[in-house]
Amino acid sequence: MPADASSLIPPALDQLRENPQVGPEEVLGLLERLAEVPDPRDPRGVRHRLAVVLALTACAVLAGATSLLSVGEWIADAPGYVLEQVGADPDPLLPRRVLPAETTVRRLLTRIDGDALDLAIGSWLADRRPKATRLRGLAVDGKSLRGAAKAKGRKIHLLAALEHATRLVLAQLDVGEKTNEITCFQPLLDTVANLASVVVTSDAMHT
């Protein structure tokens, strides 16, 4: 899962470099946003809350994991204070916490609503960005993900809205094979909170 031009990873890393001490309230805010992602699983037999699995996966990727295998390895060796912060449940029988295996992470990531996850992460990043003191600009552009494909080799193409000043991807949508960027333009902007006094730039096709 390499970081591409429309990825949320680089701006997230930039934010964390500038503010390395992420407070407990911000972690709680992230978990609350991730809890907004619909859980595709049957509630019966669920061992790991979706928000916890997604939070641990995000931590692993931000720490440098570039594959689902390395994500699983990172989670297995995650520091105790990280597990406590993200709310991983303790094992009722052993002095450790119950952690999702790589296969659990893989199954979940293939089933969740990618657009809903993008919205949750983008909203959390937007919550943390500094208040705008001047005219805001938002660039809308589409990019195909490098190193990622769906069934039959179809490339994943995303339409993203990036804030000029902070370089934060505030929203992105998967452009399905039966549609195009034009039909996704308005729905993408509908997910961005407060577009008052915002200048939106885009390719000529959207005019």
mmCIF file of N, CA and C in Angstrom, residues 47-169:
data_model
loop_
_atom_site.group_PDB
_atom_site.id
_atom_site.type_symbol
_atom_site.label_atom_id
_atom_site.label_comp_id
_atom_site.label_asym_id
_atom_site.label_seq_id
_atom_site.Cartn_x
_atom_site.Cartn_y
_atom_site.Cartn_z
ATOM 1 N N ARG A 47 -14.814 -9.997 17.673
ATOM 2 C CA ARG A 47 -13.854 -9.937 18.782
ATOM 3 C C ARG A 47 -13.164 -8.590 18.875
ATOM 4 N N HIS A 48 -13.052 -7.899 17.752
ATOM 5 C CA HIS A 48 -12.305 -6.636 17.727
ATOM 6 C C HIS A 48 -13.185 -5.529 17.164
ATOM 7 N N ARG A 49 -13.315 -4.449 17.921
ATOM 8 C CA ARG A 49 -14.089 -3.314 17.427
ATOM 9 C C ARG A 49 -13.439 -2.753 16.168
ATOM 10 N N LEU A 50 -14.273 -2.358 15.210
ATOM 11 C CA LEU A 50 -13.763 -1.872 13.927
ATOM 12 C C LEU A 50 -12.854 -0.667 14.105
ATOM 13 N N ALA A 51 -13.236 0.266 14.981
ATOM 14 C CA ALA A 51 -12.428 1.470 15.186
ATOM 15 C C ALA A 51 -11.033 1.119 15.689
ATOM 16 N N VAL A 52 -10.929 0.090 16.536
ATOM 17 C CA VAL A 52 -9.621 -0.324 17.068
ATOM 18 C C VAL A 52 -8.765 -0.924 15.952
ATOM 19 N N VAL A 53 -9.363 -1.784 15.124
ATOM 20 C CA VAL A 53 -8.612 -2.397 14.015
ATOM 21 C C VAL A 53 -8.125 -1.318 13.053
ATOM 22 N N LEU A 54 -8.990 -0.369 12.711
ATOM 23 C CA LEU A 54 -8.614 0.694 11.780
ATOM 24 C C LEU A 54 -7.552 1.603 12.383
ATOM 25 N N ALA A 55 -7.669 1.910 13.681
ATOM 26 C CA ALA A 55 -6.685 2.769 14.335
ATOM 27 C C ALA A 55 -5.308 2.095 14.363
ATOM 28 N N LEU A 56 -5.273 0.800 14.699
ATOM 29 C CA LEU A 56 -3.999 0.081 14.714
ATOM 30 C C LEU A 56 -3.403 -0.004 13.316
ATOM 31 N N THR A 57 -4.256 -0.213 12.314
ATOM 32 C CA THR A 57 -3.773 -0.250 10.933
ATOM 33 C C THR A 57 -3.190 1.089 10.531
ATOM 34 N N ALA A 58 -3.874 2.183 10.903
ATOM 35 C CA ALA A 58 -3.370 3.523 10.597
ATOM 36 C C ALA A 58 -2.028 3.765 11.279
ATOM 37 N N CYS A 59 -1.902 3.359 12.527
ATOM 38 C CA CYS A 59 -0.624 3.509 13.244
ATOM 39 C C CYS A 59 0.492 2.754 12.538
ATOM 40 N N ALA A 60 0.180 1.543 12.098
ATOM 41 C CA ALA A 60 1.183 0.721 11.417
ATOM 42 C C ALA A 60 1.641 1.379 10.125
ATOM 43 N N VAL A 61 0.697 1.915 9.347
ATOM 44 C CA VAL A 61 1.050 2.559 8.080
ATOM 45 C C VAL A 61 1.862 3.819 8.328
ATOM 46 N N LEU A 62 1.459 4.618 9.320
ATOM 47 C CA LEU A 62 2.209 5.825 9.648
ATOM 48 C C LEU A 62 3.607 5.492 10.161
ATOM 49 N N ALA A 63 3.756 4.296 10.745
ATOM 50 C CA ALA A 63 5.068 3.864 11.233
ATOM 51 C C ALA A 63 5.932 3.262 10.132
ATOM 52 N N GLY A 64 5.382 3.144 8.906
ATOM 53 C CA GLY A 64 6.181 2.678 7.785
ATOM 54 C C GLY A 64 5.770 1.370 7.170
ATOM 55 N N ALA A 65 4.711 0.727 7.669
ATOM 56 C CA ALA A 65 4.253 -0.542 7.083
ATOM 57 C C ALA A 65 3.753 -0.304 5.658
ATOM 58 N N THR A 66 4.209 -1.118 4.726
ATOM 59 C CA THR A 66 3.843 -0.935 3.312
ATOM 60 C C THR A 66 3.100 -2.126 2.735
ATOM 61 N N SER A 67 2.714 -3.075 3.562
ATOM 62 C CA SER A 67 1.932 -4.220 3.103
ATOM 63 C C SER A 67 1.066 -4.696 4.252
ATOM 64 N N LEU A 68 0.043 -5.490 3.931
ATOM 65 C CA LEU A 68 -0.817 -6.010 4.989
ATOM 66 C C LEU A 68 -0.052 -6.948 5.912
ATOM 67 N N LEU A 69 0.936 -7.666 5.362
ATOM 68 C CA LEU A 69 1.761 -8.540 6.195
ATOM 69 C C LEU A 69 2.540 -7.718 7.222
ATOM 70 N N SER A 70 3.144 -6.608 6.782
ATOM 71 C CA SER A 70 3.906 -5.781 7.714
ATOM 72 C C SER A 70 2.986 -5.057 8.690
ATOM 73 N N VAL A 71 1.752 -4.760 8.268
ATOM 74 C CA VAL A 71 0.776 -4.179 9.194
ATOM 75 C C VAL A 71 0.490 -5.171 10.317
ATOM 76 N N GLY A 72 0.256 -6.451 9.949
ATOM 77 C CA GLY A 72 -0.004 -7.471 10.956
ATOM 78 C C GLY A 72 1.169 -7.660 11.900
ATOM 79 N N GLU A 73 2.389 -7.612 11.371
ATOM 80 C CA GLU A 73 3.589 -7.771 12.212
ATOM 81 C C GLU A 73 3.725 -6.599 13.172
ATOM 82 N N TRP A 74 3.421 -5.374 12.687
ATOM 83 C CA TRP A 74 3.525 -4.200 13.554
ATOM 84 C C TRP A 74 2.518 -4.284 14.680
ATOM 85 N N ILE A 75 1.280 -4.684 14.345
ATOM 86 C CA ILE A 75 0.241 -4.784 15.377
ATOM 87 C C ILE A 75 0.638 -5.805 16.430
ATOM 88 N N ALA A 76 1.218 -6.929 16.001
ATOM 89 C CA ALA A 76 1.607 -7.984 16.945
ATOM 90 C C ALA A 76 2.661 -7.488 17.933
ATOM 91 N N ASP A 77 3.496 -6.528 17.507
ATOM 92 C CA ASP A 77 4.571 -6.007 18.362
ATOM 93 C C ASP A 77 4.285 -4.594 18.851
ATOM 94 N N ALA A 78 3.048 -4.123 18.737
ATOM 95 C CA ALA A 78 2.721 -2.741 19.092
ATOM 96 C C ALA A 78 3.001 -2.469 20.567
ATOM 97 N N PRO A 79 3.547 -1.288 20.866
ATOM 98 C CA PRO A 79 3.818 -0.934 22.269
ATOM 99 C C PRO A 79 2.542 -0.907 23.102
ATOM 100 N N GLY A 80 2.689 -1.242 24.365
ATOM 101 C CA GLY A 80 1.533 -1.309 25.251
ATOM 102 C C GLY A 80 0.779 -0.001 25.371
ATOM 103 N N TYR A 81 1.519 1.139 25.392
ATOM 104 C CA TYR A 81 0.834 2.419 25.554
ATOM 105 C C TYR A 81 -0.005 2.759 24.326
ATOM 106 N N VAL A 82 0.423 2.278 23.136
ATOM 107 C CA VAL A 82 -0.375 2.496 21.926
ATOM 108 C C VAL A 82 -1.658 1.682 22.002
ATOM 109 N N LEU A 83 -1.533 0.431 22.416
ATOM 110 C CA LEU A 83 -2.712 -0.432 22.536
ATOM 111 C C LEU A 83 -3.714 0.149 23.518
ATOM 112 N N GLU A 84 -3.197 0.709 24.608
ATOM 113 C CA GLU A 84 -4.087 1.319 25.602
ATOM 114 C C GLU A 84 -4.781 2.552 25.031
ATOM 115 N N GLN A 85 -4.025 3.376 24.299
ATOM 116 C CA GLN A 85 -4.589 4.606 23.737
ATOM 117 C C GLN A 85 -5.706 4.318 22.733
ATOM 118 N N VAL A 86 -5.530 3.282 21.908
ATOM 119 C CA VAL A 86 -6.541 3.001 20.880
ATOM 120 C C VAL A 86 -7.678 2.133 21.408
ATOM 121 N N GLY A 87 -7.577 1.701 22.655
ATOM 122 C CA GLY A 87 -8.686 0.978 23.267
ATOM 123 C C GLY A 87 -8.737 -0.507 22.987
ATOM 124 N N ALA A 88 -7.569 -1.116 22.704
ATOM 125 C CA ALA A 88 -7.537 -2.572 22.503
ATOM 126 C C ALA A 88 -7.943 -3.269 23.801
ATOM 127 N N ASP A 89 -8.823 -4.239 23.702
ATOM 128 C CA ASP A 89 -9.367 -4.893 24.893
ATOM 129 C C ASP A 89 -8.339 -5.846 25.512
ATOM 130 N N PRO A 90 -8.288 -5.899 26.848
ATOM 131 C CA PRO A 90 -7.397 -6.862 27.512
ATOM 132 C C PRO A 90 -7.913 -8.284 27.369
ATOM 133 N N ASP A 91 -6.979 -9.230 27.341
ATOM 134 C CA ASP A 91 -7.355 -10.640 27.293
ATOM 135 C C ASP A 91 -7.918 -11.028 28.657
ATOM 136 N N PRO A 92 -9.095 -11.679 28.714
ATOM 137 C CA PRO A 92 -9.687 -12.032 30.014
ATOM 138 C C PRO A 92 -8.905 -13.100 30.769
ATOM 139 N N LEU A 93 -8.020 -13.827 30.073
ATOM 140 C CA LEU A 93 -7.304 -14.925 30.725
ATOM 141 C C LEU A 93 -5.814 -14.674 30.874
ATOM 142 N N LEU A 94 -5.233 -13.881 29.979
ATOM 143 C CA LEU A 94 -3.789 -13.683 29.989
ATOM 144 C C LEU A 94 -3.463 -12.205 30.218
ATOM 145 N N PRO A 95 -2.259 -11.911 30.766
ATOM 146 C CA PRO A 95 -1.863 -10.519 31.032
ATOM 147 C C PRO A 95 -1.400 -9.792 29.770
ATOM 148 N N ARG A 96 -2.251 -9.743 28.775
ATOM 149 C CA ARG A 96 -1.934 -9.030 27.534
ATOM 150 C C ARG A 96 -3.247 -8.605 26.881
ATOM 151 N N ARG A 97 -3.145 -7.916 25.770
ATOM 152 C CA ARG A 97 -4.347 -7.437 25.092
ATOM 153 C C ARG A 97 -4.669 -8.306 23.879
ATOM 154 N N VAL A 98 -5.953 -8.360 23.549
ATOM 155 C CA VAL A 98 -6.414 -9.141 22.408
ATOM 156 C C VAL A 98 -6.165 -8.321 21.157
ATOM 157 N N LEU A 99 -5.350 -8.853 20.237
ATOM 158 C CA LEU A 99 -4.959 -8.105 19.047
ATOM 159 C C LEU A 99 -5.490 -8.777 17.782
ATOM 160 N N PRO A 100 -5.898 -7.983 16.799
ATOM 161 C CA PRO A 100 -6.364 -8.562 15.533
ATOM 162 C C PRO A 100 -5.203 -9.145 14.734
ATOM 163 N N ALA A 101 -5.398 -10.331 14.178
ATOM 164 C CA ALA A 101 -4.375 -10.957 13.343
ATOM 165 C C ALA A 101 -4.370 -10.313 11.961
ATOM 166 N N GLU A 102 -3.313 -10.573 11.210
ATOM 167 C CA GLU A 102 -3.198 -10.017 9.856
ATOM 168 C C GLU A 102 -4.366 -10.447 8.982
ATOM 169 N N THR A 103 -4.837 -11.683 9.143
ATOM 170 C CA THR A 103 -5.962 -12.156 8.343
ATOM 171 C C THR A 103 -7.248 -11.384 8.666
ATOM 172 N N THR A 104 -7.415 -11.011 9.942
ATOM 173 C CA THR A 104 -8.575 -10.212 10.338
ATOM 174 C C THR A 104 -8.521 -8.838 9.693
ATOM 175 N N VAL A 105 -7.351 -8.216 9.738
ATOM 176 C CA VAL A 105 -7.171 -6.895 9.123
ATOM 177 C C VAL A 105 -7.440 -6.977 7.626
ATOM 178 N N ARG A 106 -6.910 -8.010 6.988
ATOM 179 C CA ARG A 106 -7.065 -8.160 5.538
ATOM 180 C C ARG A 106 -8.542 -8.309 5.158
ATOM 181 N N ARG A 107 -9.255 -9.173 5.877
ATOM 182 C CA ARG A 107 -10.671 -9.391 5.568
ATOM 183 C C ARG A 107 -11.484 -8.117 5.757
ATOM 184 N N LEU A 108 -11.200 -7.388 6.834
ATOM 185 C CA LEU A 108 -11.954 -6.182 7.117
ATOM 186 C C LEU A 108 -11.706 -5.096 6.071
ATOM 187 N N LEU A 109 -10.445 -4.909 5.702
ATOM 188 C CA LEU A 109 -10.116 -3.847 4.756
ATOM 189 C C LEU A 109 -10.694 -4.116 3.372
ATOM 190 N N THR A 110 -10.931 -5.377 3.039
ATOM 191 C CA THR A 110 -11.524 -5.676 1.734
ATOM 192 C C THR A 110 -13.040 -5.493 1.743
ATOM 193 N N ARG A 111 -13.632 -5.370 2.937
ATOM 194 C CA ARG A 111 -15.093 -5.303 3.027
ATOM 195 C C ARG A 111 -15.639 -3.935 3.408
ATOM 196 N N ILE A 112 -14.839 -3.103 4.054
ATOM 197 C CA ILE A 112 -15.381 -1.830 4.522
ATOM 198 C C ILE A 112 -15.598 -0.867 3.360
ATOM 199 N N ASP A 113 -16.401 0.148 3.609
ATOM 200 C CA ASP A 113 -16.691 1.189 2.628
ATOM 201 C C ASP A 113 -15.496 2.148 2.580
ATOM 202 N N GLY A 114 -14.721 2.092 1.485
ATOM 203 C CA GLY A 114 -13.522 2.909 1.374
ATOM 204 C C GLY A 114 -13.810 4.395 1.421
ATOM 205 N N ASP A 115 -14.923 4.819 0.802
ATOM 206 C CA ASP A 115 -15.276 6.241 0.817
ATOM 207 C C ASP A 115 -15.603 6.705 2.236
ATOM 208 N N ALA A 116 -16.266 5.853 3.010
ATOM 209 C CA ALA A 116 -16.596 6.210 4.392
ATOM 210 C C ALA A 116 -15.327 6.319 5.232
ATOM 211 N N LEU A 117 -14.357 5.445 4.977
ATOM 212 C CA LEU A 117 -13.092 5.515 5.706
ATOM 213 C C LEU A 117 -12.323 6.775 5.323
ATOM 214 N N ASP A 118 -12.287 7.098 4.027
ATOM 215 C CA ASP A 118 -11.644 8.338 3.590
ATOM 216 C C ASP A 118 -12.266 9.544 4.277
ATOM 217 N N LEU A 119 -13.598 9.556 4.356
ATOM 218 C CA LEU A 119 -14.300 10.669 4.978
ATOM 219 C C LEU A 119 -13.944 10.783 6.452
ATOM 220 N N ALA A 120 -13.865 9.646 7.147
ATOM 221 C CA ALA A 120 -13.544 9.661 8.573
ATOM 222 C C ALA A 120 -12.140 10.205 8.820
ATOM 223 N N ILE A 121 -11.154 9.707 8.059
ATOM 224 C CA ILE A 121 -9.769 10.163 8.237
ATOM 225 C C ILE A 121 -9.633 11.624 7.829
ATOM 226 N N GLY A 122 -10.231 11.984 6.697
ATOM 227 C CA GLY A 122 -10.163 13.363 6.244
ATOM 228 C C GLY A 122 -10.799 14.318 7.234
ATOM 229 N N SER A 123 -11.892 13.907 7.847
ATOM 230 C CA SER A 123 -12.556 14.754 8.836
ATOM 231 C C SER A 123 -11.687 14.930 10.070
ATOM 232 N N TRP A 124 -10.994 13.872 10.487
ATOM 233 C CA TRP A 124 -10.112 13.982 11.651
ATOM 234 C C TRP A 124 -8.951 14.924 11.364
ATOM 235 N N LEU A 125 -8.366 14.809 10.178
ATOM 236 C CA LEU A 125 -7.288 15.724 9.807
ATOM 237 C C LEU A 125 -7.798 17.159 9.739
ATOM 238 N N ALA A 126 -9.002 17.334 9.207
ATOM 239 C CA ALA A 126 -9.580 18.677 9.131
ATOM 240 C C ALA A 126 -9.835 19.240 10.526
ATOM 241 N N ASP A 127 -10.238 18.381 11.467
ATOM 242 C CA ASP A 127 -10.465 18.830 12.844
ATOM 243 C C ASP A 127 -9.185 19.385 13.457
ATOM 244 N N ARG A 128 -8.027 18.830 13.062
ATOM 245 C CA ARG A 128 -6.744 19.198 13.669
ATOM 246 C C ARG A 128 -6.056 20.357 12.961
ATOM 247 N N ARG A 129 -6.520 20.750 11.779
ATOM 248 C CA ARG A 129 -5.806 21.783 11.041
ATOM 249 C C ARG A 129 -6.012 23.154 11.689
ATOM 250 N N PRO A 130 -5.026 24.030 11.559
ATOM 251 C CA PRO A 130 -5.167 25.365 12.143
ATOM 252 C C PRO A 130 -6.284 26.144 11.475
ATOM 253 N N LYS A 131 -6.875 27.052 12.218
ATOM 254 C CA LYS A 131 -7.955 27.865 11.695
ATOM 255 C C LYS A 131 -7.425 28.778 10.582
ATOM 256 N N ALA A 132 -8.182 28.869 9.502
ATOM 257 C CA ALA A 132 -7.757 29.682 8.364
ATOM 258 C C ALA A 132 -7.810 31.165 8.715
ATOM 259 N N THR A 133 -6.746 31.887 8.347
ATOM 260 C CA THR A 133 -6.691 33.326 8.598
ATOM 261 C C THR A 133 -6.782 34.107 7.296
ATOM 262 N N ARG A 134 -6.862 33.410 6.187
ATOM 263 C CA ARG A 134 -6.960 34.083 4.887
ATOM 264 C C ARG A 134 -7.844 33.241 3.971
ATOM 265 N N LEU A 135 -8.019 33.709 2.757
ATOM 266 C CA LEU A 135 -8.856 33.005 1.792
ATOM 267 C C LEU A 135 -8.351 31.573 1.597
ATOM 268 N N ARG A 136 -9.261 30.617 1.675
ATOM 269 C CA ARG A 136 -8.881 29.211 1.533
ATOM 270 C C ARG A 136 -9.016 28.772 0.090
ATOM 271 N N GLY A 137 -8.110 27.901 -0.327
ATOM 272 C CA GLY A 137 -8.172 27.318 -1.654
ATOM 273 C C GLY A 137 -8.249 25.810 -1.564
ATOM 274 N N LEU A 138 -9.040 25.226 -2.447
ATOM 275 C CA LEU A 138 -9.218 23.776 -2.455
ATOM 276 C C LEU A 138 -9.017 23.283 -3.880
ATOM 277 N N ALA A 139 -8.069 22.379 -4.064
ATOM 278 C CA ALA A 139 -7.784 21.829 -5.389
ATOM 279 C C ALA A 139 -8.420 20.457 -5.520
ATOM 280 N N VAL A 140 -9.181 20.266 -6.578
ATOM 281 C CA VAL A 140 -9.826 18.974 -6.837
ATOM 282 C C VAL A 140 -9.153 18.341 -8.045
ATOM 283 N N ASP A 141 -8.663 17.116 -7.875
ATOM 284 C CA ASP A 141 -7.975 16.439 -8.970
ATOM 285 C C ASP A 141 -8.107 14.938 -8.796
ATOM 286 N N GLY A 142 -7.959 14.216 -9.887
ATOM 287 C CA GLY A 142 -8.064 12.761 -9.854
ATOM 288 C C GLY A 142 -6.714 12.107 -10.087
ATOM 289 N N LYS A 143 -6.469 10.995 -9.398
ATOM 290 C CA LYS A 143 -5.223 10.252 -9.534
ATOM 291 C C LYS A 143 -5.511 8.755 -9.453
ATOM 292 N N SER A 144 -4.782 7.988 -10.253
ATOM 293 C CA SER A 144 -4.859 6.528 -10.141
ATOM 294 C C SER A 144 -3.831 6.063 -9.124
ATOM 295 N N LEU A 145 -4.233 5.173 -8.240
ATOM 296 C CA LEU A 145 -3.328 4.685 -7.203
ATOM 297 C C LEU A 145 -2.243 3.804 -7.799
ATOM 298 N N ARG A 146 -1.039 4.023 -7.370
ATOM 299 C CA ARG A 146 0.086 3.211 -7.803
ATOM 300 C C ARG A 146 0.147 1.942 -6.950
ATOM 301 N N GLY A 147 0.323 0.813 -7.606
ATOM 302 C CA GLY A 147 0.501 -0.441 -6.877
ATOM 303 C C GLY A 147 -0.770 -0.993 -6.260
ATOM 304 N N ALA A 148 -1.934 -0.531 -6.727
ATOM 305 C CA ALA A 148 -3.200 -1.033 -6.185
ATOM 306 C C ALA A 148 -4.166 -1.288 -7.328
ATOM 307 N N ALA A 149 -4.906 -2.382 -7.247
ATOM 308 C CA ALA A 149 -5.866 -2.712 -8.297
ATOM 309 C C ALA A 149 -6.989 -3.551 -7.705
ATOM 310 N N LYS A 150 -8.133 -3.528 -8.378
ATOM 311 C CA LYS A 150 -9.267 -4.350 -7.975
ATOM 312 C C LYS A 150 -9.334 -5.581 -8.869
ATOM 313 N N ALA A 151 -10.454 -6.256 -8.839
ATOM 314 C CA ALA A 151 -10.618 -7.477 -9.621
ATOM 315 C C ALA A 151 -10.374 -7.204 -11.100
ATOM 316 N N LYS A 152 -9.805 -8.183 -11.776
ATOM 317 C CA LYS A 152 -9.507 -8.124 -13.209
ATOM 318 C C LYS A 152 -8.501 -7.011 -13.554
ATOM 319 N N GLY A 153 -7.740 -6.587 -12.535
ATOM 320 C CA GLY A 153 -6.673 -5.620 -12.788
ATOM 321 C C GLY A 153 -7.123 -4.184 -12.923
ATOM 322 N N ARG A 154 -8.412 -3.878 -12.623
ATOM 323 C CA ARG A 154 -8.869 -2.499 -12.764
ATOM 324 C C ARG A 154 -8.175 -1.611 -11.750
ATOM 325 N N LYS A 155 -7.578 -0.522 -12.256
ATOM 326 C CA LYS A 155 -6.890 0.408 -11.368
ATOM 327 C C LYS A 155 -7.894 1.182 -10.519
ATOM 328 N N ILE A 156 -7.457 1.551 -9.330
ATOM 329 C CA ILE A 156 -8.282 2.356 -8.435
ATOM 330 C C ILE A 156 -7.998 3.820 -8.722
ATOM 331 N N HIS A 157 -9.045 4.551 -9.089
ATOM 332 C CA HIS A 157 -8.897 5.971 -9.425
ATOM 333 C C HIS A 157 -9.681 6.794 -8.408
ATOM 334 N N LEU A 158 -9.010 7.746 -7.777
ATOM 335 C CA LEU A 158 -9.631 8.565 -6.744
ATOM 336 C C LEU A 158 -9.733 10.007 -7.193
ATOM 337 N N LEU A 159 -10.817 10.657 -6.809
ATOM 338 C CA LEU A 159 -10.960 12.092 -6.972
ATOM 339 C C LEU A 159 -10.792 12.699 -5.588
ATOM 340 N N ALA A 160 -9.822 13.600 -5.444
ATOM 341 C CA ALA A 160 -9.472 14.116 -4.122
ATOM 342 C C ALA A 160 -9.599 15.630 -4.072
ATOM 343 N N ALA A 161 -9.909 16.126 -2.870
ATOM 344 C CA ALA A 161 -9.965 17.566 -2.600
ATOM 345 C C ALA A 161 -8.868 17.901 -1.611
ATOM 346 N N LEU A 162 -7.891 18.693 -2.059
ATOM 347 C CA LEU A 162 -6.717 19.012 -1.250
ATOM 348 C C LEU A 162 -6.705 20.502 -0.934
ATOM 349 N N GLU A 163 -6.495 20.816 0.346
ATOM 350 C CA GLU A 163 -6.436 22.217 0.763
ATOM 351 C C GLU A 163 -5.060 22.793 0.425
ATOM 352 N N HIS A 164 -5.025 23.933 -0.229
ATOM 353 C CA HIS A 164 -3.766 24.501 -0.710
ATOM 354 C C HIS A 164 -2.774 24.760 0.427
ATOM 355 N N ALA A 165 -3.203 25.487 1.454
ATOM 356 C CA ALA A 165 -2.288 25.961 2.489
ATOM 357 C C ALA A 165 -1.713 24.828 3.331
ATOM 358 N N THR A 166 -2.558 23.873 3.725
ATOM 359 C CA THR A 166 -2.104 22.807 4.630
ATOM 360 C C THR A 166 -1.669 21.544 3.901
ATOM 361 N N ARG A 167 -2.011 21.439 2.593
ATOM 362 C CA ARG A 167 -1.747 20.237 1.799
ATOM 363 C C ARG A 167 -2.471 19.018 2.362
ATOM 364 N N LEU A 168 -3.575 19.261 3.053
ATOM 365 C CA LEU A 168 -4.376 18.170 3.595
ATOM 366 C C LEU A 168 -5.402 17.706 2.579
ATOM 367 N N VAL A 169 -5.501 16.391 2.402
ATOM 368 C CA VAL A 169 -6.575 15.815 1.597
ATOM 369 C C VAL A 169 -7.796 15.734 2.496
#
